[in-house]
Amino acid sequence: MTKEDLRKQFENCVHPTKKIFLTFCLAFGISLSLLTYIFHPSTFPKMFLLIIFSLLIGISFSSKHLRHLYDNLDQALHQLRVERSTYFEKYAVTTTDMIDDFTMSYTQYDVKLSFSYRDQSQSFTVLRTSIPQPYANQRLVIVAHHLSLPSDRIRDYEERFDLSEFSQTYATFIKRRERNLALFSSPWETNQSPYKTISELPATEKQTFELAIVNQLDPATNESTTKTK
């Protein structure tokens, strides 16, 4: 999926008149011909009813065609997002750090962990029941994974997956689609909408954090082991 293919999908949805009108004419003409052949209307009222029925069929097919165009655009955005994630995972370089200076704030069910990483304040929450319990010669740490694209890959990555131009060109259409999704979709589907991230620059760095139990250094081998949770 290229950005040019995506642009065509947007144009089909933003300016669908030609495609929808063609679908309407075909559906109306075919249905009217078949109904006339089947019922042989001999009076004007009967013919009028067949025309009205054919109009409804044409409108129904046109509406389905428009929804099909919207579905194609949603799938194209989803595919491009998957390709972006695949590209990042393929070329990103990972560095891992351990953080043992952090605070834990307990609530009834959760634990909030707050700490500093790369000169920035960070925090995440886990269930109290998922906190691993350290024993003798063990300590609880946060394992930080920092993923970043090499400098020679950033330009290609942004050229492929930077969609900010679409958020400006098709701003009105995107707002209407987000509003419709909010009205007719579940909250989970609305949050997963591909239109929400279309204006954001593709991230060239990502960070993930997890709790882990680290065994203290073994004097005999000078090695340590980490068990994540």
Backbone as CSV, one residue per row, in Angstrom:
resi,resn,N_x,N_y,N_z,CA_x,CA_y,CA_z,C_x,C_y,C_z
1,MET,0.848,-1.194,0.000,0.000,0.000,0.000,0.887,1.249,0.000
2,THR,0.788,2.074,-1.041,1.557,3.304,-1.125,0.664,4.494,-0.767
3,LYS,1.283,5.652,-0.536,0.503,6.843,-0.214,-0.329,7.283,-1.410
4,GLU,0.147,7.004,-2.622,-0.631,7.355,-3.808,-1.897,6.502,-3.904
5,ASP,-1.782,5.219,-3.558,-2.976,4.360,-3.505,-3.955,4.882,-2.460
6,LEU,-3.425,5.307,-1.327,-4.283,5.833,-0.266,-4.967,7.124,-0.707
7,ARG,-4.260,7.943,-1.456,-4.844,9.189,-1.946,-6.040,8.892,-2.865
8,LYS,-5.914,7.871,-3.689,-7.017,7.490,-4.574,-8.230,7.029,-3.766
9,GLN,-7.971,6.293,-2.680,-9.064,5.839,-1.820,-9.770,7.045,-1.178
10,PHE,-8.994,8.026,-0.755,-9.592,9.230,-0.174,-10.427,9.972,-1.221
11,GLU,-9.898,10.097,-2.429,-10.620,10.812,-3.479,-11.933,10.105,-3.813
12,ASN,-11.917,8.773,-3.818,-13.145,8.015,-4.095,-14.218,8.287,-3.044
13,CYS,-13.775,8.498,-1.795,-14.737,8.731,-0.716,-15.172,10.190,-0.619
14,VAL,-14.239,11.096,-0.884,-14.561,12.522,-0.777,-15.382,12.994,-1.967
15,HIS,-15.107,12.432,-3.141,-15.838,12.809,-4.356,-16.433,11.555,-5.005
16,PRO,-17.442,10.978,-4.381,-17.970,9.686,-4.866,-19.091,9.821,-5.890
17,THR,-19.443,11.056,-6.280,-20.648,11.277,-7.080,-20.647,10.452,-8.359
18,LYS,-19.538,10.471,-9.096,-19.492,9.773,-10.383,-19.698,8.281,-10.220
19,LYS,-18.988,7.669,-9.266,-19.109,6.228,-9.046,-20.492,5.862,-8.519
20,ILE,-21.014,6.675,-7.580,-22.326,6.387,-7.004,-23.425,6.555,-8.052
21,PHE,-23.308,7.603,-8.877,-24.318,7.843,-9.911,-24.342,6.707,-10.927
22,LEU,-23.167,6.191,-11.283,-23.104,5.072,-12.225,-23.767,3.835,-11.624
23,THR,-23.485,3.569,-10.351,-24.110,2.429,-9.669,-25.622,2.590,-9.628
24,PHE,-26.090,3.805,-9.311,-27.529,4.066,-9.241,-28.185,3.832,-10.602
25,CYS,-27.574,4.357,-11.657,-28.158,4.210,-12.998,-28.236,2.742,-13.412
26,LEU,-27.171,1.987,-13.145,-27.171,0.566,-13.503,-28.239,-0.191,-12.724
27,ALA,-28.294,0.043,-11.399,-29.277,-0.662,-10.572,-30.699,-0.280,-10.964
28,PHE,-30.926,1.009,-11.214,-32.262,1.470,-11.592,-32.671,0.905,-12.951
29,GLY,-31.768,0.989,-13.929,-32.102,0.517,-15.277,-32.361,-0.979,-15.330
30,ILE,-31.501,-1.754,-14.658,-31.662,-3.209,-14.686,-32.926,-3.639,-13.960
31,SER,-33.157,-3.057,-12.781,-34.349,-3.449,-12.011,-35.629,-3.036,-12.725
32,LEU,-35.650,-1.852,-13.326,-36.857,-1.421,-14.045,-37.118,-2.311,-15.255
33,SER,-36.072,-2.683,-15.966,-36.237,-3.562,-17.127,-36.767,-4.932,-16.712
34,LEU,-36.199,-5.501,-15.634,-36.648,-6.814,-15.175,-38.091,-6.771,-14.670
35,LEU,-38.426,-5.741,-13.907,-39.781,-5.638,-13.374,-40.804,-5.419,-14.490
36,THR,-40.420,-4.623,-15.469,-41.328,-4.401,-16.611,-41.536,-5.699,-17.392
37,TYR,-40.452,-6.451,-17.544,-40.557,-7.725,-18.275,-41.411,-8.736,-17.511
38,ILE,-41.308,-8.721,-16.193,-42.030,-9.705,-15.376,-43.514,-9.349,-15.245
39,PHE,-43.816,-8.072,-14.969,-45.185,-7.690,-14.616,-45.990,-7.110,-15.781
40,HIS,-45.345,-6.700,-16.859,-46.041,-6.140,-18.033,-47.078,-5.095,-17.627
41,PRO,-46.655,-3.988,-17.025,-47.629,-2.984,-16.577,-48.396,-2.385,-17.758
42,SER,-49.708,-2.363,-17.636,-50.555,-1.872,-18.733,-51.139,-0.503,-18.433
43,THR,-51.007,-0.033,-17.196,-51.548,1.276,-16.837,-50.452,2.130,-16.234
44,PHE,-50.695,3.444,-16.236,-49.699,4.377,-15.698,-49.439,4.163,-14.204
45,PRO,-50.500,3.952,-13.358,-50.225,3.721,-11.928,-49.305,2.538,-11.677
46,LYS,-49.499,1.445,-12.430,-48.644,0.279,-12.249,-47.199,0.601,-12.662
47,MET,-47.076,1.318,-13.780,-45.745,1.683,-14.242,-45.076,2.627,-13.251
48,PHE,-45.877,3.533,-12.671,-45.350,4.466,-11.680,-44.815,3.727,-10.453
49,LEU,-45.548,2.705,-10.015,-45.105,1.913,-8.869,-43.803,1.187,-9.167
50,LEU,-43.675,0.665,-10.403,-42.441,-0.023,-10.785,-41.260,0.952,-10.804
51,ILE,-41.524,2.193,-11.257,-40.450,3.195,-11.283,-40.010,3.534,-9.855
52,ILE,-40.989,3.720,-8.953,-40.661,4.025,-7.561,-39.869,2.893,-6.936
53,PHE,-40.301,1.657,-7.175,-39.608,0.499,-6.620,-38.190,0.404,-7.170
54,SER,-38.022,0.693,-8.447,-36.692,0.663,-9.065,-35.793,1.765,-8.501
55,LEU,-36.408,2.939,-8.229,-35.648,4.021,-7.611,-35.116,3.602,-6.235
56,LEU,-35.966,2.947,-5.444,-35.547,2.486,-4.120,-34.414,1.469,-4.224
57,ILE,-34.517,0.593,-5.213,-33.435,-0.384,-5.425,-32.145,0.320,-5.800
58,GLY,-32.232,1.319,-6.684,-31.047,2.071,-7.089,-30.405,2.801,-5.927
59,ILE,-31.248,3.420,-5.081,-30.728,4.129,-3.904,-30.060,3.155,-2.938
60,SER,-30.661,1.975,-2.757,-30.095,0.971,-1.857,-28.721,0.518,-2.334
61,PHE,-28.593,0.235,-3.627,-27.306,-0.198,-4.167,-26.271,0.923,-4.075
62,SER,-26.695,2.165,-4.297,-25.774,3.295,-4.210,-25.253,3.451,-2.785
63,SER,-26.149,3.292,-1.807,-25.747,3.392,-0.398,-24.751,2.298,-0.039
64,LYS,-24.996,1.082,-0.523,-24.072,-0.018,-0.252,-22.708,0.239,-0.904
65,HIS,-22.739,0.818,-2.107,-21.485,1.120,-2.802,-20.677,2.158,-2.026
66,LEU,-21.371,3.181,-1.487,-20.684,4.208,-0.711,-20.057,3.607,0.556
67,ARG,-20.811,2.727,1.235,-20.245,2.069,2.424,-19.047,1.210,2.048
68,HIS,-19.102,0.603,0.862,-17.979,-0.208,0.383,-16.739,0.668,0.168
69,LEU,-16.929,1.880,-0.370,-15.801,2.796,-0.545,-15.194,3.184,0.802
70,TYR,-16.047,3.443,1.782,-15.563,3.787,3.127,-14.812,2.608,3.745
71,ASP,-15.351,1.412,3.579,-14.685,0.222,4.125,-13.320,0.023,3.481
72,ASN,-13.229,0.263,2.172,-11.945,0.125,1.484,-10.917,1.113,2.029
73,LEU,-11.373,2.341,2.315,-10.460,3.336,2.876,-10.005,2.925,4.272
74,ASP,-10.934,2.449,5.095,-10.569,1.999,6.445,-9.552,0.867,6.388
75,GLN,-9.755,-0.068,5.459,-8.833,-1.193,5.315,-7.468,-0.727,4.816
76,ALA,-7.467,0.261,3.912,-6.193,0.785,3.409,-5.402,1.462,4.520
77,LEU,-6.097,2.223,5.362,-5.422,2.868,6.496,-4.895,1.832,7.484
78,HIS,-5.702,0.811,7.723,-5.267,-0.256,8.632,-4.050,-0.984,8.061
79,GLN,-4.060,-1.270,6.760,-2.941,-1.974,6.142,-1.664,-1.135,6.213
80,LEU,-1.799,0.174,5.969,-0.625,1.040,6.032,-0.073,1.112,7.455
81,ARG,-0.972,1.078,8.440,-0.527,1.099,9.841,0.210,-0.194,10.181
82,VAL,-0.274,-1.327,9.671,0.409,-2.604,9.898,1.776,-2.592,9.232
83,GLU,1.853,-2.078,7.997,3.133,-2.014,7.292,4.119,-1.099,8.032
84,ARG,3.607,-0.010,8.610,4.464,0.895,9.382,5.033,0.186,10.602
85,SER,4.187,-0.565,11.303,4.641,-1.298,12.478,5.660,-2.363,12.092
86,THR,5.401,-3.064,10.983,6.324,-4.107,10.520,7.680,-3.518,10.144
87,TYR,7.655,-2.379,9.459,8.896,-1.707,9.053,9.705,-1.314,10.290
88,PHE,9.016,-0.729,11.285,9.708,-0.288,12.490,10.329,-1.470,13.224
89,GLU,9.571,-2.544,13.383,10.075,-3.720,14.095,11.257,-4.352,13.357
90,LYS,11.253,-4.258,12.027,12.320,-4.878,11.236,13.649,-4.138,11.370
91,TYR,13.611,-2.808,11.402,14.848,-2.032,11.340,15.228,-1.353,12.663
92,ALA,14.327,-1.340,13.640,14.641,-0.640,14.887,15.754,-1.353,15.661
93,VAL,16.561,-0.554,16.323,17.635,-1.061,17.178,17.174,-0.929,18.629
94,THR,17.342,-2.002,19.394,16.851,-2.027,20.769,18.003,-1.946,21.759
95,THR,17.844,-1.052,22.733,18.762,-1.007,23.866,17.955,-1.241,25.140
96,THR,18.538,-1.963,26.067,17.837,-2.331,27.302,18.582,-1.779,28.515
97,ASP,17.814,-1.165,29.424,18.375,-0.626,30.659,17.558,-1.139,31.838
98,MET,18.200,-1.193,32.999,17.496,-1.561,34.228,17.437,-0.368,35.161
99,ILE,16.274,-0.137,35.721,16.050,1.003,36.615,15.675,0.468,37.991
100,ASP,16.453,0.829,38.978,16.127,0.370,40.328,15.729,1.519,41.257
101,ASP,15.702,2.745,40.724,15.285,3.910,41.510,13.885,4.317,41.054
102,PHE,12.885,3.840,41.762,11.507,4.170,41.404,10.643,4.122,42.654
103,THR,9.481,4.730,42.574,8.531,4.733,43.682,7.282,3.965,43.278
104,MET,6.641,3.354,44.272,5.439,2.566,44.044,4.305,3.134,44.890
105,SER,3.209,3.515,44.210,2.042,4.069,44.899,0.906,3.062,44.803
106,TYR,0.428,2.611,45.941,-0.568,1.540,45.978,-1.986,2.105,46.067
107,THR,-2.895,1.502,45.316,-4.331,1.717,45.483,-4.945,0.368,45.852
108,GLN,-6.265,0.311,45.837,-6.905,-0.942,46.252,-6.551,-2.100,45.324
109,TYR,-6.470,-1.815,44.014,-6.237,-2.890,43.055,-4.952,-2.716,42.234
110,ASP,-4.462,-1.480,42.121,-3.347,-1.197,41.226,-2.137,-0.680,41.989
111,VAL,-1.029,-0.693,41.246,0.205,-0.080,41.755,0.765,0.802,40.653
112,LYS,0.993,2.072,40.991,1.579,2.998,40.028,3.065,3.111,40.295
113,LEU,3.861,2.890,39.250,5.316,2.977,39.370,5.781,4.244,38.666
114,SER,6.504,5.076,39.384,6.991,6.350,38.846,8.516,6.353,38.904
115,PHE,9.142,6.888,37.849,10.598,6.866,37.767,11.048,7.851,36.693
116,SER,12.332,8.001,36.575,12.929,8.862,35.556,13.731,8.002,34.587
117,TYR,13.535,8.253,33.292,14.269,7.489,32.280,14.673,8.438,31.155
118,ARG,15.951,8.508,30.888,16.495,9.400,29.861,16.050,10.847,30.100
119,ASP,16.166,11.250,31.360,15.864,12.618,31.801,14.393,12.996,31.619
120,GLN,13.521,12.011,31.562,12.087,12.290,31.472,11.336,11.478,32.522
121,SER,10.328,12.098,33.115,9.510,11.395,34.104,8.596,10.402,33.402
122,GLN,8.545,9.184,33.921,7.733,8.132,33.335,6.931,7.459,34.442
123,SER,5.851,6.807,34.033,5.066,6.036,34.990,4.208,5.032,34.240
124,PHE,3.880,3.948,34.897,2.906,3.000,34.367,2.262,2.271,35.540
125,THR,1.146,1.644,35.270,0.353,1.017,36.331,0.202,-0.467,36.060
126,VAL,0.290,-1.256,37.096,0.087,-2.701,36.999,-0.863,-3.129,38.108
127,LEU,-1.453,-4.292,37.935,-2.301,-4.844,38.987,-1.455,-5.267,40.182
128,ARG,-2.018,-5.102,41.359,-1.274,-5.504,42.566,-0.960,-6.991,42.530
129,THR,-1.862,-7.782,41.981,-1.664,-9.233,41.959,-0.563,-9.656,40.992
130,SER,-0.154,-8.753,40.083,0.878,-9.121,39.109,2.275,-8.686,39.534
131,ILE,2.380,-8.051,40.706,3.705,-7.643,41.180,4.499,-8.880,41.584
132,PRO,5.646,-9.128,40.951,6.454,-10.283,41.351,7.101,-10.050,42.706
133,GLN,7.235,-11.106,43.484,7.777,-11.000,44.835,9.236,-11.473,44.861
134,PRO,10.170,-10.562,45.142,11.577,-10.982,45.214,11.868,-11.749,46.508
135,TYR,12.832,-12.643,46.423,13.244,-13.415,47.593,14.736,-13.131,47.870
136,ALA,15.372,-13.994,48.593,16.778,-13.791,48.950,17.629,-13.644,47.688
137,ASN,18.574,-12.708,47.759,19.506,-12.449,46.653,18.792,-12.007,45.371
138,GLN,17.634,-11.408,45.526,16.904,-10.903,44.366,16.441,-9.477,44.643
139,ARG,16.227,-8.729,43.568,15.688,-7.380,43.721,14.718,-7.081,42.583
140,LEU,13.779,-6.200,42.869,12.754,-5.818,41.900,13.236,-4.588,41.129
141,VAL,13.199,-4.663,39.804,13.648,-3.551,38.965,12.635,-3.324,37.839
142,ILE,12.808,-2.209,37.173,12.065,-1.930,35.942,13.023,-2.117,34.778
143,VAL,12.610,-2.922,33.825,13.404,-3.125,32.613,12.855,-2.214,31.520
144,ALA,13.703,-1.339,31.001,13.301,-0.394,29.963,13.884,-0.830,28.628
145,HIS,13.013,-0.926,27.630,13.442,-1.254,26.261,13.251,-0.012,25.396
146,HIS,14.324,0.485,24.847,14.280,1.673,23.986,14.558,1.245,22.548
147,LEU,13.550,1.441,21.672,13.679,1.075,20.268,13.768,2.346,19.434
148,SER,14.720,2.391,18.535,14.896,3.565,17.683,15.386,3.139,16.307
149,LEU,14.935,3.875,15.298,15.378,3.606,13.938,16.755,4.210,13.705
150,PRO,17.615,3.529,12.968,18.911,4.119,12.597,18.686,5.389,11.771
151,SER,19.617,6.312,11.851,19.464,7.602,11.158,19.297,7.439,9.651
152,ASP,19.902,6.398,9.070,19.799,6.220,7.625,18.457,5.631,7.197
153,ARG,17.607,5.281,8.162,16.280,4.727,7.850,15.145,5.722,8.115
154,ILE,15.447,6.777,8.853,14.378,7.689,9.280,13.721,8.388,8.097
155,ARG,14.502,8.863,7.151,13.928,9.595,6.016,12.995,8.704,5.200
156,ASP,13.444,7.492,4.903,12.611,6.556,4.142,11.342,6.203,4.906
157,TYR,11.482,6.029,6.198,10.335,5.697,7.062,9.289,6.809,7.045
158,GLU,9.732,8.041,7.169,8.794,9.159,7.183,8.176,9.388,5.807
159,GLU,8.946,9.198,4.748,8.387,9.363,3.406,7.295,8.331,3.122
160,ARG,7.460,7.148,3.650,6.485,6.081,3.425,5.219,6.260,4.271
161,PHE,5.406,6.689,5.518,4.299,6.567,6.481,3.856,7.882,7.114
162,ASP,4.407,9.010,6.719,3.935,10.289,7.218,2.663,10.672,6.457
163,LEU,1.527,10.660,7.162,0.226,10.926,6.535,-0.339,12.291,6.915
164,SER,0.498,13.173,7.464,-0.001,14.465,7.934,-0.596,15.294,6.805
165,GLU,-0.100,15.112,5.579,-0.658,15.870,4.453,-2.116,15.523,4.205
166,PHE,-2.498,14.273,4.476,-3.889,13.864,4.285,-4.796,14.515,5.323
167,SER,-4.274,14.701,6.531,-5.092,15.314,7.583,-5.421,16.756,7.247
168,GLN,-4.595,17.400,6.435,-4.863,18.777,6.024,-5.747,18.818,4.782
169,THR,-5.439,17.980,3.801,-6.189,17.995,2.545,-7.619,17.522,2.741
170,TYR,-7.808,16.506,3.585,-9.128,15.898,3.761,-9.647,16.094,5.189
171,ALA,-9.334,17.254,5.780,-9.681,17.505,7.182,-11.184,17.400,7.430
172,THR,-12.009,17.969,6.556,-13.461,17.959,6.754,-14.012,16.540,6.699
173,PHE,-13.552,15.772,5.722,-14.011,14.385,5.584,-13.597,13.556,6.785
174,ILE,-12.364,13.717,7.272,-11.872,12.938,8.407,-12.679,13.253,9.665
175,LYS,-12.990,14.533,9.894,-13.801,14.903,11.061,-15.191,14.274,10.980
176,ARG,-15.759,14.257,9.776,-17.089,13.656,9.612,-17.053,12.160,9.860
177,ARG,-16.008,11.500,9.396,-15.877,10.057,9.610,-15.698,9.744,11.093
178,GLU,-14.875,10.538,11.787,-14.679,10.314,13.221,-15.972,10.538,13.987
179,ARG,-16.748,11.547,13.571,-18.020,11.815,14.248,-19.000,10.664,14.030
180,ASN,-19.053,10.143,12.807,-19.950,9.019,12.511,-19.530,7.762,13.257
181,LEU,-18.229,7.521,13.334,-17.747,6.349,14.074,-18.088,6.464,15.552
182,ALA,-17.995,7.688,16.094,-18.325,7.888,17.502,-19.812,7.650,17.771
183,LEU,-20.655,7.937,16.773,-22.095,7.781,16.950,-22.555,6.340,16.782
184,PHE,-21.942,5.629,15.827,-22.468,4.320,15.438,-21.549,3.152,15.774
185,SER,-20.432,3.405,16.444,-19.504,2.326,16.791,-19.354,2.249,18.303
186,SER,-18.829,1.125,18.752,-18.563,0.954,20.179,-17.377,1.823,20.584
187,PRO,-17.229,2.138,21.880,-16.078,2.939,22.333,-14.743,2.314,21.943
188,TRP,-14.657,0.972,21.998,-13.393,0.316,21.632,-13.077,0.549,20.160
189,GLU,-14.099,0.407,19.270,-13.881,0.624,17.842,-13.509,2.068,17.563
190,THR,-14.130,3.006,18.314,-13.818,4.411,18.124,-12.371,4.698,18.503
191,ASN,-11.900,4.124,19.607,-10.518,4.339,20.036,-9.524,3.729,19.066
192,GLN,-9.934,2.656,18.370,-9.053,1.987,17.417,-9.146,2.598,16.020
193,SER,-9.906,3.668,15.869,-10.102,4.280,14.561,-8.770,4.706,13.950
194,PRO,-8.495,4.327,12.689,-7.226,4.734,12.059,-7.150,6.226,11.794
195,TYR,-8.298,6.917,11.838,-8.297,8.351,11.579,-7.708,9.143,12.747
196,LYS,-7.644,8.532,13.927,-7.142,9.243,15.101,-5.645,9.527,15.015
197,THR,-4.901,8.673,14.333,-3.447,8.813,14.286,-2.942,9.332,12.948
198,ILE,-3.860,9.690,12.053,-3.427,10.052,10.703,-2.670,11.368,10.684
199,SER,-2.940,12.253,11.652,-2.269,13.555,11.683,-0.957,13.515,12.453
200,GLU,-0.647,12.383,13.081,0.564,12.282,13.884,1.748,11.844,13.028
201,LEU,2.906,12.414,13.315,4.118,11.965,12.636,4.467,10.556,13.112
202,PRO,4.918,9.684,12.209,5.278,8.327,12.637,6.449,8.361,13.614
203,ALA,6.280,7.680,14.730,7.309,7.697,15.775,8.551,6.955,15.322
204,THR,9.706,7.587,15.478,10.981,6.945,15.144,11.636,6.330,16.378
205,GLU,11.029,6.562,17.554,11.509,5.970,18.796,10.317,5.484,19.611
206,LYS,10.506,4.371,20.298,9.473,3.841,21.174,10.123,3.298,22.443
207,GLN,9.357,3.326,23.517,9.854,2.817,24.791,8.806,1.917,25.419
208,THR,9.248,0.818,25.978,8.367,-0.064,26.741,9.020,-0.373,28.078
209,PHE,8.179,-0.610,29.075,8.683,-0.859,30.427,7.977,-2.083,31.014
210,GLU,8.693,-2.822,31.832,8.115,-3.973,32.524,8.865,-4.224,33.830
211,LEU,8.149,-4.826,34.753,8.769,-5.194,36.025,9.551,-6.492,35.869
212,ALA,10.593,-6.620,36.645,11.389,-7.838,36.571,12.055,-8.098,37.915
213,ILE,12.359,-9.370,38.144,13.148,-9.773,39.314,14.553,-10.100,38.811
214,VAL,15.519,-9.446,39.398,16.913,-9.663,38.999,17.641,-10.383,40.115
215,ASN,18.276,-11.493,39.764,19.116,-12.199,40.730,20.414,-11.427,40.929
216,GLN,20.849,-11.328,42.156,22.098,-10.643,42.441,23.263,-11.384,41.794
217,LEU,24.348,-10.679,41.582,25.529,-11.286,40.956,26.021,-12.476,41.768
218,ASP,26.295,-13.547,41.052,26.854,-14.748,41.679,28.372,-14.570,41.768
219,PRO,28.941,-14.540,42.964,30.387,-14.325,43.096,31.206,-15.334,42.311
220,ALA,30.690,-16.544,42.134,31.467,-17.578,41.453,31.537,-17.341,39.953
221,THR,30.434,-16.832,39.366,30.381,-16.677,37.912,30.334,-15.216,37.476
222,ASN,30.062,-14.298,38.450,29.912,-12.873,38.142,28.833,-12.633,37.089
223,GLU,27.754,-13.416,37.156,26.660,-13.280,36.213,25.365,-13.068,36.992
224,SER,24.394,-12.470,36.318,23.081,-12.296,36.909,22.028,-12.746,35.907
225,THR,20.863,-13.093,36.421,19.760,-13.505,35.542,18.546,-12.635,35.849
226,THR,17.735,-12.452,34.831,16.554,-11.602,34.960,15.321,-12.406,34.600
227,LYS,14.310,-12.304,35.442,13.029,-12.944,35.179,11.961,-11.855,35.128
228,THR,11.382,-11.669,33.957,10.391,-10.611,33.805,9.021,-11.106,34.171
229,LYS,8.153,-10.157,34.463,6.789,-10.489,34.854,5.857,-9.694,33.976
